[in-house]
Amino acid sequence: MIWQLIISKKTQQYLQLLELINDEQYKIKEMAKKLEISIKTVRRSIGDLEHKGYVVKETSWRINRQHYPHYLELHRTILTEDPLFQLFKQFLWGLTSTEMKYTKVRRLNRRLISLNLWAKGRTGNLLGDPAIILFLQLRYLREFYYFDEWEIYQQMDQYYKHQSAASFDKALFPDNLMINHFIEKYKVQEQLAVYFFFDHLRYHFVLFTEFYHCHQKHQTVLYLEVRKASRIIEDAIAWESELLKNIFRVKLFDLFIGIHQGLPLALFNAKRQQGAVTPDYQHLSKELKRQLPMLNNSRIDELALALKNIVFASHQVVFKTTPNLESSLLIQERYQTFLADGGN
């Protein structure tokens, strides 16, 4: 969840508890153990959630389905109630008040550091790389409004109609066929089209694969960097199938595009699974940094987590596309073994 980088720790804890309660299989002690907090803290937080009408006590704690039949709606409700998130939203869309308290802005900025952003209280501006800001704006519209893609891009096109946006890096496009088709389809200005284009690709894996093959065909610098990284990683991992390996390369390509655009790894990882990273991933990330100059500014721990997340996401795609149960179970069994022994 991207917004966990912004919201308060208390709200983070609420959302973590709700996720466990939504599974309907954990007792108080188990929740405390999984979240590494005290039983007393769990009871107090669940009491807060009950007081607000979010959960009810039956044979066990459950989501209040009468008021919140859809878990994601409850998730959004709690996010939007968080004071830091509310303040961030104002800066994200330029809606801040001139009477903004310095202490609140300073607290928000402590959160925004991981995203390489800065909220400037005096002007109400969110400072940082336009690619990051646009990424967050697009994600916000996707998660908090029921717009289809065309509506999202039209809304953003209008929002930036009288504002400047950085020109896109044409090195990302070995030819203009896909981006020109995108501009023609969505009727957006060329200056913003690239940001919208990559947002679109990340929600349409088949198109991202097509874009990867475009880079492969033209043997671009970015593609060659991905291939070099792939060889280093593939030598260390026993792959169950060519399909899994190919999906992994495309997802690694996504990561490298983000790095090339200046998107922080913290942003990439926040969208995916968190948790401990085995020493093997740490070793791989060190080796990648040693051999690939474009990764020089990447933190080893964040890069290691990104690699783990890409492997996880690649297996998830294979689980969905594997044609029969037997092969799917085999991949799943080997993947669980991989997680347990660190990939050896």
JSON list of N, CA and C in Angstrom, two decimals, residues 310-339:
[
{"chain": "A", "resi": 310, "resn": "ILE", "atom": "N", "xyz": [9.43, -8.81, -7.01]},
{"chain": "A", "resi": 310, "resn": "ILE", "atom": "CA", "xyz": [9.29, -9.16, -8.43]},
{"chain": "A", "resi": 310, "resn": "ILE", "atom": "C", "xyz": [9.17, -10.67, -8.60]},
{"chain": "A", "resi": 311, "resn": "VAL", "atom": "N", "xyz": [9.98, -11.41, -7.86]},
{"chain": "A", "resi": 311, "resn": "VAL", "atom": "CA", "xyz": [9.89, -12.88, -7.90]},
{"chain": "A", "resi": 311, "resn": "VAL", "atom": "C", "xyz": [8.50, -13.32, -7.45]},
{"chain": "A", "resi": 312, "resn": "PHE", "atom": "N", "xyz": [8.03, -12.74, -6.35]},
{"chain": "A", "resi": 312, "resn": "PHE", "atom": "CA", "xyz": [6.71, -13.08, -5.82]},
{"chain": "A", "resi": 312, "resn": "PHE", "atom": "C", "xyz": [5.62, -12.77, -6.84]},
{"chain": "A", "resi": 313, "resn": "ALA", "atom": "N", "xyz": [5.65, -11.56, -7.41]},
{"chain": "A", "resi": 313, "resn": "ALA", "atom": "CA", "xyz": [4.64, -11.16, -8.38]},
{"chain": "A", "resi": 313, "resn": "ALA", "atom": "C", "xyz": [4.68, -12.03, -9.63]},
{"chain": "A", "resi": 314, "resn": "SER", "atom": "N", "xyz": [5.87, -12.43, -10.05]},
{"chain": "A", "resi": 314, "resn": "SER", "atom": "CA", "xyz": [6.01, -13.29, -11.23]},
{"chain": "A", "resi": 314, "resn": "SER", "atom": "C", "xyz": [5.36, -14.65, -10.99]},
{"chain": "A", "resi": 315, "resn": "HIS", "atom": "N", "xyz": [5.56, -15.20, -9.79]},
{"chain": "A", "resi": 315, "resn": "HIS", "atom": "CA", "xyz": [4.91, -16.47, -9.46]},
{"chain": "A", "resi": 315, "resn": "HIS", "atom": "C", "xyz": [3.39, -16.32, -9.43]},
{"chain": "A", "resi": 316, "resn": "GLN", "atom": "N", "xyz": [2.92, -15.18, -8.93]},
{"chain": "A", "resi": 316, "resn": "GLN", "atom": "CA", "xyz": [1.47, -14.96, -8.88]},
{"chain": "A", "resi": 316, "resn": "GLN", "atom": "C", "xyz": [0.88, -14.97, -10.28]},
{"chain": "A", "resi": 317, "resn": "VAL", "atom": "N", "xyz": [1.58, -14.35, -11.23]},
{"chain": "A", "resi": 317, "resn": "VAL", "atom": "CA", "xyz": [1.10, -14.34, -12.61]},
{"chain": "A", "resi": 317, "resn": "VAL", "atom": "C", "xyz": [1.07, -15.76, -13.18]},
{"chain": "A", "resi": 318, "resn": "VAL", "atom": "N", "xyz": [2.12, -16.53, -12.88]},
{"chain": "A", "resi": 318, "resn": "VAL", "atom": "CA", "xyz": [2.18, -17.91, -13.38]},
{"chain": "A", "resi": 318, "resn": "VAL", "atom": "C", "xyz": [1.05, -18.74, -12.79]},
{"chain": "A", "resi": 319, "resn": "PHE", "atom": "N", "xyz": [0.74, -18.55, -11.50]},
{"chain": "A", "resi": 319, "resn": "PHE", "atom": "CA", "xyz": [-0.35, -19.30, -10.88]},
{"chain": "A", "resi": 319, "resn": "PHE", "atom": "C", "xyz": [-1.66, -19.07, -11.63]},
{"chain": "A", "resi": 320, "resn": "LYS", "atom": "N", "xyz": [-1.83, -17.86, -12.13]},
{"chain": "A", "resi": 320, "resn": "LYS", "atom": "CA", "xyz": [-3.08, -17.51, -12.83]},
{"chain": "A", "resi": 320, "resn": "LYS", "atom": "C", "xyz": [-3.10, -18.02, -14.26]},
{"chain": "A", "resi": 321, "resn": "THR", "atom": "N", "xyz": [-1.92, -18.19, -14.84]},
{"chain": "A", "resi": 321, "resn": "THR", "atom": "CA", "xyz": [-1.86, -18.58, -16.26]},
{"chain": "A", "resi": 321, "resn": "THR", "atom": "C", "xyz": [-1.51, -20.04, -16.49]},
{"chain": "A", "resi": 322, "resn": "THR", "atom": "N", "xyz": [-1.06, -20.76, -15.42]},
{"chain": "A", "resi": 322, "resn": "THR", "atom": "CA", "xyz": [-0.73, -22.17, -15.58]},
{"chain": "A", "resi": 322, "resn": "THR", "atom": "C", "xyz": [-1.97, -22.96, -15.98]},
{"chain": "A", "resi": 323, "resn": "PRO", "atom": "N", "xyz": [-1.89, -23.76, -17.03]},
{"chain": "A", "resi": 323, "resn": "PRO", "atom": "CA", "xyz": [-3.10, -24.41, -17.56]},
{"chain": "A", "resi": 323, "resn": "PRO", "atom": "C", "xyz": [-3.69, -25.54, -16.73]},
{"chain": "A", "resi": 324, "resn": "ASN", "atom": "N", "xyz": [-2.94, -26.13, -15.81]},
{"chain": "A", "resi": 324, "resn": "ASN", "atom": "CA", "xyz": [-3.53, -27.22, -15.05]},
{"chain": "A", "resi": 324, "resn": "ASN", "atom": "C", "xyz": [-3.11, -27.16, -13.59]},
{"chain": "A", "resi": 325, "resn": "LEU", "atom": "N", "xyz": [-3.89, -27.80, -12.75]},
{"chain": "A", "resi": 325, "resn": "LEU", "atom": "CA", "xyz": [-3.69, -27.75, -11.31]},
{"chain": "A", "resi": 325, "resn": "LEU", "atom": "C", "xyz": [-2.37, -28.37, -10.89]},
{"chain": "A", "resi": 326, "resn": "GLU", "atom": "N", "xyz": [-2.01, -29.49, -11.52]},
{"chain": "A", "resi": 326, "resn": "GLU", "atom": "CA", "xyz": [-0.80, -30.20, -11.12]},
{"chain": "A", "resi": 326, "resn": "GLU", "atom": "C", "xyz": [0.45, -29.33, -11.26]},
{"chain": "A", "resi": 327, "resn": "SER", "atom": "N", "xyz": [0.60, -28.69, -12.42]},
{"chain": "A", "resi": 327, "resn": "SER", "atom": "CA", "xyz": [1.78, -27.85, -12.62]},
{"chain": "A", "resi": 327, "resn": "SER", "atom": "C", "xyz": [1.75, -26.63, -11.72]},
{"chain": "A", "resi": 328, "resn": "SER", "atom": "N", "xyz": [0.54, -26.10, -11.48]},
{"chain": "A", "resi": 328, "resn": "SER", "atom": "CA", "xyz": [0.42, -24.94, -10.59]},
{"chain": "A", "resi": 328, "resn": "SER", "atom": "C", "xyz": [0.86, -25.29, -9.18]},
{"chain": "A", "resi": 329, "resn": "LEU", "atom": "N", "xyz": [0.44, -26.45, -8.69]},
{"chain": "A", "resi": 329, "resn": "LEU", "atom": "CA", "xyz": [0.82, -26.88, -7.34]},
{"chain": "A", "resi": 329, "resn": "LEU", "atom": "C", "xyz": [2.32, -27.14, -7.25]},
{"chain": "A", "resi": 330, "resn": "LEU", "atom": "N", "xyz": [2.91, -27.67, -8.34]},
{"chain": "A", "resi": 330, "resn": "LEU", "atom": "CA", "xyz": [4.34, -27.93, -8.36]},
{"chain": "A", "resi": 330, "resn": "LEU", "atom": "C", "xyz": [5.12, -26.62, -8.24]},
{"chain": "A", "resi": 331, "resn": "ILE", "atom": "N", "xyz": [4.71, -25.61, -9.01]},
{"chain": "A", "resi": 331, "resn": "ILE", "atom": "CA", "xyz": [5.37, -24.31, -8.94]},
{"chain": "A", "resi": 331, "resn": "ILE", "atom": "C", "xyz": [5.21, -23.72, -7.55]},
{"chain": "A", "resi": 332, "resn": "GLN", "atom": "N", "xyz": [4.01, -23.83, -7.00]},
{"chain": "A", "resi": 332, "resn": "GLN", "atom": "CA", "xyz": [3.76, -23.26, -5.68]},
{"chain": "A", "resi": 332, "resn": "GLN", "atom": "C", "xyz": [4.62, -23.94, -4.62]},
{"chain": "A", "resi": 333, "resn": "GLU", "atom": "N", "xyz": [4.72, -25.27, -4.71]},
{"chain": "A", "resi": 333, "resn": "GLU", "atom": "CA", "xyz": [5.51, -26.02, -3.74]},
{"chain": "A", "resi": 333, "resn": "GLU", "atom": "C", "xyz": [6.98, -25.63, -3.82]},
{"chain": "A", "resi": 334, "resn": "ARG", "atom": "N", "xyz": [7.51, -25.51, -5.04]},
{"chain": "A", "resi": 334, "resn": "ARG", "atom": "CA", "xyz": [8.92, -25.14, -5.20]},
{"chain": "A", "resi": 334, "resn": "ARG", "atom": "C", "xyz": [9.16, -23.70, -4.77]},
{"chain": "A", "resi": 335, "resn": "TYR", "atom": "N", "xyz": [8.16, -22.84, -5.00]},
{"chain": "A", "resi": 335, "resn": "TYR", "atom": "CA", "xyz": [8.31, -21.45, -4.61]},
{"chain": "A", "resi": 335, "resn": "TYR", "atom": "C", "xyz": [8.35, -21.32, -3.10]},
{"chain": "A", "resi": 336, "resn": "GLN", "atom": "N", "xyz": [7.50, -22.06, -2.39]},
{"chain": "A", "resi": 336, "resn": "GLN", "atom": "CA", "xyz": [7.51, -22.01, -0.93]},
{"chain": "A", "resi": 336, "resn": "GLN", "atom": "C", "xyz": [8.84, -22.52, -0.39]},
{"chain": "A", "resi": 337, "resn": "THR", "atom": "N", "xyz": [9.42, -23.53, -1.05]},
{"chain": "A", "resi": 337, "resn": "THR", "atom": "CA", "xyz": [10.73, -24.02, -0.65]},
{"chain": "A", "resi": 337, "resn": "THR", "atom": "C", "xyz": [11.79, -22.95, -0.87]},
{"chain": "A", "resi": 338, "resn": "PHE", "atom": "N", "xyz": [11.67, -22.25, -1.99]},
{"chain": "A", "resi": 338, "resn": "PHE", "atom": "CA", "xyz": [12.59, -21.17, -2.31]},
{"chain": "A", "resi": 338, "resn": "PHE", "atom": "C", "xyz": [12.56, -20.08, -1.24]},
{"chain": "A", "resi": 339, "resn": "LEU", "atom": "N", "xyz": [11.34, -19.73, -0.81]},
{"chain": "A", "resi": 339, "resn": "LEU", "atom": "CA", "xyz": [11.21, -18.71, 0.23]},
{"chain": "A", "resi": 339, "resn": "LEU", "atom": "C", "xyz": [11.83, -19.17, 1.55]}
]
